[in-house]
PDB file of C-alpha atoms and ligand atoms in Angstrom:
ATOM      1  CA  MET Y   1       8.365  19.109   0.804  1.00 67.00           C
ATOM      2  CA  THR Y   2       8.870  16.250   3.236  1.00 82.00           C
ATOM      3  CA  ILE Y   3      10.403  12.983   2.110  1.00 86.00           C
ATOM      4  CA  ALA Y   4       8.364  10.128   3.560  1.00 91.00           C
ATOM      5  CA  LEU Y   5      10.396   7.290   2.108  1.00 96.00           C
ATOM      6  CA  GLU Y   6      13.795   7.025   0.504  1.00 97.00           C
ATOM      7  CA  THR Y   7      15.501   3.868  -0.694  1.00 98.00           C
ATOM      8  CA  ASN Y   8      19.162   4.069  -1.669  1.00 98.00           C
ATOM      9  CA  SER Y   9      20.424   1.531  -4.164  1.00 98.00           C
ATOM     10  CA  VAL Y  10      18.535  -1.305  -2.509  1.00 98.00           C
ATOM     11  CA  LEU Y  11      19.647  -4.762  -3.566  1.00 98.00           C
ATOM     12  CA  LYS Y  12      18.068  -8.075  -2.601  1.00 98.00           C
ATOM     13  CA  GLU Y  13      19.670 -11.327  -3.608  1.00 97.00           C
ATOM     14  CA  TYR Y  14      18.494 -14.838  -2.851  1.00 96.00           C
ATOM     15  CA  GLN Y  15      20.909 -17.724  -2.852  1.00 93.00           C
ATOM     16  CA  LEU Y  16      19.401 -20.857  -4.348  1.00 92.00           C
ATOM     17  CA  GLY Y  17      22.228 -23.386  -4.084  1.00 93.00           C
ATOM     18  CA  GLU Y  18      24.803 -22.218  -6.640  1.00 93.00           C
ATOM     19  CA  LEU Y  19      22.436 -19.747  -8.195  1.00 95.00           C
ATOM     20  CA  THR Y  20      22.108 -16.131  -7.075  1.00 95.00           C
ATOM     21  CA  VAL Y  21      18.706 -14.655  -7.846  1.00 95.00           C
ATOM     22  CA  THR Y  22      18.630 -10.852  -7.876  1.00 97.00           C
ATOM     23  CA  ALA Y  23      15.062 -10.028  -6.874  1.00 97.00           C
ATOM     24  CA  VAL Y  24      15.642  -6.264  -6.502  1.00 98.00           C
ATOM     25  CA  ASP Y  25      18.557  -4.664  -8.299  1.00 98.00           C
ATOM     26  CA  ARG Y  26      19.824  -1.376  -6.793  1.00 98.00           C
ATOM     27  CA  VAL Y  27      16.557   0.494  -6.680  1.00 98.00           C
ATOM     28  CA  SER Y  28      16.501   4.096  -5.467  1.00 98.00           C
ATOM     29  CA  ILE Y  29      13.153   5.781  -5.021  1.00 97.00           C
ATOM     30  CA  ARG Y  30      11.832   8.725  -3.079  1.00 96.00           C
ATOM     31  CA  ILE Y  31       8.271   9.314  -2.020  1.00 96.00           C
ATOM     32  CA  GLU Y  32       7.000  12.541  -0.543  1.00 94.00           C
ATOM     33  CA  ALA Y  33       4.464  13.018   2.199  1.00 92.00           C
ATOM     34  CA  GLY Y  34       1.029  13.170   0.609  1.00 93.00           C
ATOM     35  CA  GLU Y  35       2.036  11.133  -2.414  1.00 96.00           C
ATOM     36  CA  PHE Y  36       0.220   8.024  -3.591  1.00 97.00           C
ATOM     37  CA  VAL Y  37       2.341   5.917  -5.920  1.00 97.00           C
ATOM     38  CA  ALA Y  38       1.653   2.820  -8.008  1.00 97.00           C
ATOM     39  CA  LEU Y  39       4.347   0.158  -8.293  1.00 97.00           C
ATOM     40  CA  VAL Y  40       3.835  -1.835 -11.472  1.00 96.00           C
ATOM     41  CA  GLY Y  41       5.752  -4.388 -13.521  1.00 94.00           C
ATOM     42  CA  PRO Y  42       5.548  -7.950 -14.786  1.00 93.00           C
ATOM     43  CA  SER Y  43       5.221 -10.887 -12.442  1.00 92.00           C
ATOM     44  CA  GLY Y  44       8.614 -11.672 -10.885  1.00 93.00           C
ATOM     45  CA  SER Y  45       9.947  -8.134 -11.340  1.00 95.00           C
ATOM     46  CA  GLY Y  46      10.538  -7.655  -7.602  1.00 96.00           C
ATOM     47  CA  LYS Y  47       7.506  -5.640  -6.489  1.00 96.00           C
ATOM     48  CA  THR Y  48       6.552  -7.768  -3.478  1.00 94.00           C
ATOM     49  CA  THR Y  49      10.181  -8.070  -2.395  1.00 96.00           C
ATOM     50  CA  MET Y  50      10.490  -4.288  -2.564  1.00 97.00           C
ATOM     51  CA  LEU Y  51       7.364  -3.763  -0.425  1.00 95.00           C
ATOM     52  CA  ALA Y  52       8.472  -6.371   2.122  1.00 93.00           C
ATOM     53  CA  MET Y  53      11.805  -4.547   2.531  1.00 96.00           C
ATOM     54  CA  ILE Y  54      10.075  -1.180   2.911  1.00 96.00           C
ATOM     55  CA  ALA Y  55       7.785  -2.737   5.529  1.00 93.00           C
ATOM     56  CA  GLY Y  56      10.898  -3.897   7.397  1.00 92.00           C
ATOM     57  CA  LEU Y  57       9.834  -7.527   7.033  1.00 90.00           C
ATOM     58  CA  LEU Y  58      12.873  -8.396   4.933  1.00 94.00           C
ATOM     59  CA  SER Y  59      16.407  -6.968   5.092  1.00 95.00           C
ATOM     60  CA  PRO Y  60      18.132  -5.753   1.925  1.00 97.00           C
ATOM     61  CA  THR Y  61      21.384  -7.473   0.915  1.00 97.00           C
ATOM     62  CA  GLN Y  62      22.779  -3.976   0.304  1.00 98.00           C
ATOM     63  CA  GLY Y  63      21.518  -0.413   0.405  1.00 98.00           C
ATOM     64  CA  SER Y  64      19.444   1.509   2.897  1.00 98.00           C
ATOM     65  CA  ILE Y  65      15.833   2.445   3.494  1.00 97.00           C
ATOM     66  CA  HIS Y  66      14.772   5.602   5.323  1.00 97.00           C
ATOM     67  CA  ILE Y  67      11.209   6.201   6.471  1.00 95.00           C
ATOM     68  CA  GLY Y  68      10.722   9.631   7.979  1.00 91.00           C
ATOM     69  CA  GLU Y  69      13.582  10.064  10.423  1.00 90.00           C
ATOM     70  CA  ALA Y  70      14.348   6.365  10.784  1.00 93.00           C
ATOM     71  CA  GLU Y  71      16.765   4.176   8.885  1.00 96.00           C
ATOM     72  CA  LEU Y  72      15.352   0.657   9.039  1.00 96.00           C
ATOM     73  CA  GLY Y  73      18.740  -1.054   9.038  1.00 95.00           C
ATOM     74  CA  GLN Y  74      19.760   0.856  12.178  1.00 96.00           C
ATOM     75  CA  LEU Y  75      16.810  -0.391  14.226  1.00 96.00           C
ATOM     76  CA  SER Y  76      16.884  -3.537  16.353  1.00 95.00           C
ATOM     77  CA  GLU Y  77      14.379  -6.267  15.558  1.00 93.00           C
ATOM     78  CA  ALA Y  78      12.174  -5.115  18.452  1.00 94.00           C
ATOM     79  CA  GLU Y  79      12.387  -1.467  17.406  1.00 95.00           C
ATOM     80  CA  ARG Y  80      11.539  -2.419  13.854  1.00 93.00           C
ATOM     81  CA  THR Y  81       8.432  -4.318  14.994  1.00 92.00           C
ATOM     82  CA  GLN Y  82       7.314  -1.329  17.035  1.00 92.00           C
ATOM     83  CA  PHE Y  83       8.058   1.041  14.174  1.00 93.00           C
ATOM     84  CA  ARG Y  84       6.058  -1.084  11.717  1.00 92.00           C
ATOM     85  CA  ARG Y  85       3.112  -1.279  14.082  1.00 90.00           C
ATOM     86  CA  GLU Y  86       2.924   2.488  14.581  1.00 91.00           C
ATOM     87  CA  LYS Y  87       4.059   4.011  11.314  1.00 93.00           C
ATOM     88  CA  ILE Y  88       3.177   1.521   8.619  1.00 94.00           C
ATOM     89  CA  GLY Y  89      -0.093   0.078   7.425  1.00 92.00           C
ATOM     90  CA  PHE Y  90      -0.082  -2.808   5.044  1.00 88.00           C
ATOM     91  CA  THR Y  91      -2.383  -5.080   3.213  1.00 87.00           C
ATOM     92  CA  PHE Y  92      -0.901  -8.024   1.386  1.00 78.00           C
ATOM     93  CA  GLN Y  93      -2.498 -10.485  -1.023  1.00 68.00           C
ATOM     94  CA  ALA Y  94      -3.195 -12.970   1.758  1.00 65.00           C
ATOM     95  CA  ASN Y  95      -5.226 -10.721   4.012  1.00 70.00           C
ATOM     96  CA  ASN Y  96      -4.558 -12.434   7.379  1.00 81.00           C
ATOM     97  CA  LEU Y  97      -7.768 -11.438   9.120  1.00 92.00           C
ATOM     98  CA  VAL Y  98      -8.239 -12.985  12.541  1.00 93.00           C
ATOM     99  CA  PRO Y  99     -10.978 -15.614  11.957  1.00 93.00           C
ATOM    100  CA  TYR Y 100     -12.635 -15.418  15.383  1.00 96.00           C
ATOM    101  CA  LEU Y 101     -12.869 -11.603  15.508  1.00 96.00           C
ATOM    102  CA  THR Y 102     -15.641  -9.653  13.797  1.00 96.00           C
ATOM    103  CA  VAL Y 103     -14.989  -7.202  10.969  1.00 96.00           C
ATOM    104  CA  LEU Y 104     -15.018  -4.256  13.380  1.00 97.00           C
ATOM    105  CA  GLU Y 105     -12.823  -6.060  15.933  1.00 96.00           C
ATOM    106  CA  ASN Y 106     -10.296  -6.956  13.238  1.00 95.00           C
ATOM    107  CA  VAL Y 107      -9.922  -3.275  12.380  1.00 95.00           C
ATOM    108  CA  GLU Y 108      -9.865  -2.148  16.027  1.00 95.00           C
ATOM    109  CA  LEU Y 109      -7.141  -4.677  16.720  1.00 92.00           C
ATOM    110  CA  MET Y 110      -4.561  -2.377  15.122  1.00 88.00           C
ATOM    111  CA  LEU Y 111      -5.532   0.343  17.632  1.00 91.00           C
ATOM    112  CA  ARG Y 112      -5.366  -2.065  20.571  1.00 91.00           C
ATOM    113  CA  LEU Y 113      -1.908  -3.260  19.513  1.00 87.00           C
ATOM    114  CA  ASN Y 114      -0.757   0.358  19.600  1.00 84.00           C
ATOM    115  CA  GLY Y 115      -2.499   1.110  22.893  1.00 86.00           C
ATOM    116  CA  ARG Y 116      -4.654   3.645  21.031  1.00 85.00           C
ATOM    117  CA  TYR Y 117      -8.069   2.103  21.361  1.00 88.00           C
ATOM    118  CA  SER Y 118     -10.729   4.647  22.321  1.00 91.00           C
ATOM    119  CA  ARG Y 119     -14.310   5.608  21.597  1.00 93.00           C
ATOM    120  CA  ALA Y 120     -13.050   7.986  18.901  1.00 92.00           C
ATOM    121  CA  GLY Y 121     -10.972   5.168  17.441  1.00 92.00           C
ATOM    122  CA  GLN Y 122     -14.018   2.946  17.279  1.00 94.00           C
ATOM    123  CA  ASP Y 123     -16.012   5.696  15.533  1.00 95.00           C
ATOM    124  CA  ARG Y 124     -13.205   6.055  13.059  1.00 93.00           C
ATOM    125  CA  ALA Y 125     -13.171   2.293  12.397  1.00 96.00           C
ATOM    126  CA  ILE Y 126     -16.909   2.361  11.697  1.00 96.00           C
ATOM    127  CA  ASP Y 127     -16.528   5.398   9.448  1.00 94.00           C
ATOM    128  CA  LEU Y 128     -13.700   3.791   7.497  1.00 92.00           C
ATOM    129  CA  LEU Y 129     -15.574   0.503   7.050  1.00 95.00           C
ATOM    130  CA  THR Y 130     -18.624   2.467   5.926  1.00 94.00           C
ATOM    131  CA  ARG Y 131     -16.582   4.335   3.322  1.00 90.00           C
ATOM    132  CA  LEU Y 132     -15.373   0.971   2.079  1.00 89.00           C
ATOM    133  CA  GLY Y 133     -18.956  -0.281   1.724  1.00 89.00           C
ATOM    134  CA  LEU Y 134     -19.031  -2.573   4.767  1.00 94.00           C
ATOM    135  CA  LYS Y 135     -21.504  -0.761   7.011  1.00 95.00           C
ATOM    136  CA  GLU Y 136     -23.861  -3.746   7.126  1.00 96.00           C
ATOM    137  CA  ARG Y 137     -21.030  -6.178   7.862  1.00 97.00           C
ATOM    138  CA  LEU Y 138     -19.445  -4.753  11.019  1.00 97.00           C
ATOM    139  CA  HIS Y 139     -20.435  -7.646  13.249  1.00 97.00           C
ATOM    140  CA  ASN Y 140     -19.865 -10.508  10.814  1.00 97.00           C
ATOM    141  CA  LEU Y 141     -16.911 -12.883  10.962  1.00 96.00           C
ATOM    142  CA  PRO Y 142     -14.450 -12.935   8.040  1.00 94.00           C
ATOM    143  CA  SER Y 143     -15.714 -16.391   7.014  1.00 94.00           C
ATOM    144  CA  GLN Y 144     -19.150 -14.838   6.403  1.00 95.00           C
ATOM    145  CA  LEU Y 145     -17.741 -12.406   3.828  1.00 93.00           C
ATOM    146  CA  SER Y 146     -16.745 -12.732   0.185  1.00 89.00           C
ATOM    147  CA  GLY Y 147     -13.081 -12.546  -0.789  1.00 84.00           C
ATOM    148  CA  GLY Y 148     -13.539  -8.983  -1.990  1.00 84.00           C
ATOM    149  CA  GLN Y 149     -15.197  -7.932   1.267  1.00 89.00           C
ATOM    150  CA  GLN Y 150     -12.389  -9.517   3.279  1.00 90.00           C
ATOM    151  CA  GLN Y 151      -9.904  -7.596   1.176  1.00 86.00           C
ATOM    152  CA  ARG Y 152     -11.693  -4.342   2.030  1.00 89.00           C
ATOM    153  CA  VAL Y 153     -11.581  -5.152   5.750  1.00 93.00           C
ATOM    154  CA  SER Y 154      -7.855  -5.667   5.351  1.00 91.00           C
ATOM    155  CA  ILE Y 155      -7.603  -2.232   3.702  1.00 89.00           C
ATOM    156  CA  ALA Y 156      -9.492  -0.608   6.602  1.00 92.00           C
ATOM    157  CA  ARG Y 157      -7.104  -2.311   8.997  1.00 93.00           C
ATOM    158  CA  ALA Y 158      -4.118  -0.921   7.086  1.00 91.00           C
ATOM    159  CA  LEU Y 159      -5.453   2.639   7.470  1.00 90.00           C
ATOM    160  CA  ILE Y 160      -7.089   2.761  10.907  1.00 92.00           C
ATOM    161  CA  HIS Y 161      -4.034   3.823  12.945  1.00 90.00           C
ATOM    162  CA  ASN Y 162      -3.233   6.711  10.582  1.00 88.00           C
ATOM    163  CA  PRO Y 163       0.092   5.256   9.468  1.00 92.00           C
ATOM    164  CA  GLU Y 164       2.644   7.523   7.815  1.00 92.00           C
ATOM    165  CA  LEU Y 165       3.097   5.020   5.029  1.00 95.00           C
ATOM    166  CA  VAL Y 166       0.535   2.599   3.634  1.00 94.00           C
ATOM    167  CA  LEU Y 167       1.733  -0.371   1.595  1.00 95.00           C
ATOM    168  CA  ALA Y 168      -0.727  -2.399  -0.445  1.00 94.00           C
ATOM    169  CA  ASP Y 169       0.150  -5.446  -2.530  1.00 92.00           C
ATOM    170  CA  GLU Y 170      -2.549  -5.986  -5.163  1.00 90.00           C
ATOM    171  CA  PRO Y 171      -5.339  -4.577  -2.977  1.00 87.00           C
ATOM    172  CA  THR Y 172      -7.925  -4.958  -5.732  1.00 86.00           C
ATOM    173  CA  ALA Y 173      -7.038  -8.474  -6.867  1.00 82.00           C
ATOM    174  CA  SER Y 174     -10.337  -9.994  -5.726  1.00 79.00           C
ATOM    175  CA  LEU Y 175     -12.628  -7.027  -6.406  1.00 83.00           C
ATOM    176  CA  ASP Y 176     -14.854  -6.435  -9.411  1.00 85.00           C
ATOM    177  CA  THR Y 177     -14.009  -3.389 -11.543  1.00 87.00           C
ATOM    178  CA  GLU Y 178     -16.501  -0.945 -10.034  1.00 86.00           C
ATOM    179  CA  ARG Y 179     -15.562  -1.918  -6.483  1.00 84.00           C
ATOM    180  CA  ALA Y 180     -11.871  -1.779  -7.350  1.00 88.00           C
ATOM    181  CA  TYR Y 181     -12.166   1.802  -8.632  1.00 90.00           C
ATOM    182  CA  GLN Y 182     -14.129   2.760  -5.532  1.00 86.00           C
ATOM    183  CA  VAL Y 183     -11.631   1.193  -3.139  1.00 86.00           C
ATOM    184  CA  VAL Y 184      -8.584   2.725  -4.819  1.00 91.00           C
ATOM    185  CA  GLN Y 185     -10.271   6.117  -4.949  1.00 91.00           C
ATOM    186  CA  THR Y 186     -11.077   5.881  -1.215  1.00 87.00           C
ATOM    187  CA  PHE Y 187      -7.509   4.822  -0.605  1.00 87.00           C
ATOM    188  CA  ALA Y 188      -6.201   7.840  -2.559  1.00 93.00           C
ATOM    189  CA  ASP Y 189      -8.618  10.213  -0.802  1.00 91.00           C
ATOM    190  CA  LEU Y 190      -7.577   9.040   2.658  1.00 87.00           C
ATOM    191  CA  ILE Y 191      -3.897   9.373   1.843  1.00 90.00           C
ATOM    192  CA  HIS Y 192      -4.340  12.857   0.409  1.00 91.00           C
ATOM    193  CA  GLU Y 193      -6.705  14.063   3.171  1.00 89.00           C
ATOM    194  CA  GLN Y 194      -4.244  13.098   5.869  1.00 85.00           C
ATOM    195  CA  ASN Y 195      -1.058  13.964   4.002  1.00 90.00           C
ATOM    196  CA  ARG Y 196       0.159  10.345   4.352  1.00 91.00           C
ATOM    197  CA  SER Y 197       1.993   8.373   1.705  1.00 95.00           C
ATOM    198  CA  GLY Y 198       1.057   5.181  -0.027  1.00 96.00           C
ATOM    199  CA  ILE Y 199       2.482   2.590  -2.386  1.00 97.00           C
ATOM    200  CA  MET Y 200       0.128   0.282  -4.224  1.00 96.00           C
ATOM    201  CA  VAL Y 201       1.357  -2.674  -6.229  1.00 95.00           C
ATOM    202  CA  THR Y 202      -1.098  -3.413  -8.988  1.00 92.00           C
ATOM    203  CA  HIS Y 203      -1.463  -5.534 -12.092  1.00 86.00           C
ATOM    204  CA  ASP Y 204      -4.474  -3.544 -13.152  1.00 89.00           C
ATOM    205  CA  LEU Y 205      -3.080  -0.481 -14.881  1.00 92.00           C
ATOM    206  CA  ARG Y 206      -6.506   1.168 -14.906  1.00 92.00           C
ATOM    207  CA  MET Y 207      -6.080   1.697 -11.153  1.00 93.00           C
ATOM    208  CA  CYS Y 208      -3.188   4.073 -11.898  1.00 95.00           C
ATOM    209  CA  ARG Y 209      -5.709   6.823 -12.676  1.00 94.00           C
ATOM    210  CA  TYR Y 210      -5.842   7.631  -8.952  1.00 95.00           C
ATOM    211  CA  VAL Y 211      -2.109   7.849  -8.277  1.00 96.00           C
ATOM    212  CA  ASP Y 212       0.328  10.758  -8.349  1.00 97.00           C
ATOM    213  CA  ARG Y 213       3.181   8.751  -9.847  1.00 97.00           C
ATOM    214  CA  VAL Y 214       3.787   5.377 -11.455  1.00 97.00           C
ATOM    215  CA  ILE Y 215       6.994   3.454 -10.771  1.00 97.00           C
ATOM    216  CA  GLN Y 216       7.646   0.572 -13.098  1.00 97.00           C
ATOM    217  CA  MET Y 217      10.024  -2.292 -12.321  1.00 97.00           C
ATOM    218  CA  VAL Y 218      11.409  -4.809 -14.805  1.00 96.00           C
ATOM    219  CA  ASP Y 219      13.722  -7.680 -13.810  1.00 96.00           C
ATOM    220  CA  GLY Y 220      14.306  -6.185 -10.373  1.00 97.00           C
ATOM    221  CA  ARG Y 221      15.375  -2.839 -11.800  1.00 98.00           C
ATOM    222  CA  LEU Y 222      13.671   0.515 -11.748  1.00 97.00           C
ATOM    223  CA  ASP Y 223      12.619   0.804 -15.383  1.00 96.00           C
ATOM    224  CA  ARG Y 224      10.551   3.942 -15.631  1.00 95.00           C
ATOM    225  CA  VAL Y 225       8.938   6.631 -13.499  1.00 96.00           C
ATOM    226  CA  ILE Y 226       5.869   8.418 -14.821  1.00 96.00           C
ATOM    227  CA  SER Y 227       5.077  11.704 -13.094  1.00 95.00           C
ATOM    228  CA  SER Y 228       3.049  13.902 -15.389  1.00 93.00           C
ATOM    229  CA  PRO Y 229      -0.730  13.626 -14.931  1.00 93.00           C
ATOM    230  CA  LYS Y 230      -1.142  13.461 -18.700  1.00 93.00           C
ATOM    231  CA  GLU Y 231       1.217  10.509 -19.070  1.00 94.00           C
ATOM    232  CA  ILE Y 232      -0.263   8.752 -16.056  1.00 94.00           C
ATOM    233  CA  ALA Y 233      -3.707   9.123 -17.596  1.00 92.00           C
ATOM    234  CA  ALA Y 234      -2.453   7.681 -20.870  1.00 92.00           C
ATOM    235  CA  PHE Y 235      -0.763   4.848 -18.998  1.00 91.00           C
ATOM    236  CA  ALA Y 236      -3.998   4.077 -17.186  1.00 93.00           C
ATOM    237  CA  GLY Y 237      -5.732   3.960 -20.560  1.00 89.00           C
ATOM    238  CA  ILE Y 238      -8.101   6.802 -19.820  1.00 68.00           C
ATOM    239  CA  TYR Y 239      -6.614   9.511 -21.991  1.00 53.00           C
ATOM    240  CA  ALA Y 240      -9.484   9.940 -24.389  1.00 46.00           C
ATOM    241  CA  GLU Y 241     -12.279   9.031 -22.065  1.00 51.00           C
ATOM    242  CA  ARG Y 242     -11.311  11.231 -19.124  1.00 45.00           C
ATOM    243  CA  GLU Y 243      -9.613  14.127 -20.877  1.00 45.00           C
ATOM    244  CA  ASP Y 244     -12.217  16.626 -19.646  1.00 46.00           C
ATOM    245  CA  GLU Y 245     -11.538  15.866 -15.981  1.00 48.00           C
ATOM    246  CA  ILE Y 246      -7.779  16.018 -15.997  1.00 43.00           C
ATOM    247  CA  GLU Y 247      -5.745  19.154 -15.411  1.00 46.00           C
ATOM    248  CA  TYR Y 248      -2.603  19.258 -17.445  1.00 39.00           C
ATOM    249  CA  ASP Y 249       0.662  20.938 -16.511  1.00 44.00           C
ATOM    250  CA  ASP Y 250       1.433  22.005 -20.037  1.00 41.00           C
TER     251      ASP Y 250
HETATM  252  P1  LIG H 301       6.685  -9.687  -8.046  1.00 94.86           P
HETATM  253  O1  LIG H 301       6.011  -9.349  -6.772  1.00 94.86           O
HETATM  254  O2  LIG H 301       6.994  -8.516  -8.908  1.00 94.86           O
HETATM  255  O3  LIG H 301       5.937 -10.733  -8.813  1.00 94.86           O
HETATM  256  P2  LIG H 301       8.721 -10.916  -6.364  1.00 94.86           P
HETATM  257  O4  LIG H 301       9.266  -9.822  -5.543  1.00 94.86           O
HETATM  258  O5  LIG H 301       7.739 -11.834  -5.713  1.00 94.86           O
HETATM  259  O6  LIG H 301       8.123 -10.329  -7.722  1.00 94.86           O
HETATM  260  O7  LIG H 301       9.923 -11.800  -6.902  1.00 94.86           O
HETATM  261  C1  LIG H 301      11.064 -11.252  -7.579  1.00 94.86           C
HETATM  262  C2  LIG H 301      12.046 -12.363  -7.927  1.00 94.86           C
HETATM  263  O8  LIG H 301      12.631 -12.888  -6.750  1.00 94.86           O
HETATM  264  C3  LIG H 301      11.419 -13.550  -8.651  1.00 94.86           C
HETATM  265  O9  LIG H 301      12.351 -14.024  -9.599  1.00 94.86           O
HETATM  266  C4  LIG H 301      11.209 -14.551  -7.552  1.00 94.86           C
HETATM  267  O10 LIG H 301      11.234 -15.852  -8.067  1.00 94.86           O
HETATM  268  C5  LIG H 301      12.400 -14.277  -6.637  1.00 94.86           C
HETATM  269  N1  LIG H 301      12.111 -14.584  -5.226  1.00 94.86           N
HETATM  270  C6  LIG H 301      11.171 -13.994  -4.452  1.00 94.86           C
HETATM  271  N2  LIG H 301      11.188 -14.507  -3.208  1.00 94.86           N
HETATM  272  C7  LIG H 301      12.166 -15.458  -3.194  1.00 94.86           C
HETATM  273  C8  LIG H 301      12.690 -16.337  -2.205  1.00 94.86           C
HETATM  274  N3  LIG H 301      12.219 -16.344  -0.946  1.00 94.86           N
HETATM  275  N4  LIG H 301      13.696 -17.165  -2.554  1.00 94.86           N
HETATM  276  C9  LIG H 301      14.190 -17.152  -3.808  1.00 94.86           C
HETATM  277  N5  LIG H 301      13.756 -16.339  -4.792  1.00 94.86           N
HETATM  278  C10 LIG H 301      12.752 -15.500  -4.500  1.00 94.86           C
HETATM  279 MG1  LIG H 302       4.091  -9.928  -6.006  1.00 94.86          MG
END
């Protein structure tokens, strides 16, 4: 079993004048290669801060973060940028698509940035966008798409360079229920097929049906970890409805 991500007692404090806000309070988690994990918790519980630190976009006040062989805190700013570009894929609430590039070009951009653009890469971009239901939209500009479609382009962009770790902050926020299930299932399939790892922050607990583990934060702290398929199913509210499809450990 390979550990893809390990955080050790990660603390993030913000100083607001006299007041110290503890956004993340000594959180230690471990995620294995091939694991897709949901990060849940009330608004303000530190989920986005946690993801931003794992992405190397924000430094912890204390504690360390290891991704594969690297410890983020030991890398220079330039090394961290390079590392993020190659090893991490992320999609945040604000999707940041480049407005003057087409859907396909936005996805290919991640390959160009890594010097990995090729015919095979382009085929892969088209395949990924097709799996996400955007086959007819490849040559449109982001402004010609709905919010939900833009969000799916952003998801394709997070996955195109085969990152070791995919981070998604509320990837289904602007999708309708059917589309949300489809997108999260595709997300889970891609992570499992390629033995990558993924963390998805979500408010919609129903989306937890596709994950291997649920990590719940409350007030910046790690509150609860749910690992058994049976408990995850119950948490996702599908216990009765999906019982036939779920394999139980016990
Ligand atoms: P979540 O994503 O779970 O809603 P956040 O990580 O965005 O939570 O925020 C966790 C806590 O940290 C909140 O109390 C929030 O107000 C605070 N916080 C987040 N970013 C900042 C910041 N830049 N400055 C001060 N406080 C912040
Ligand atoms: Mg958030």
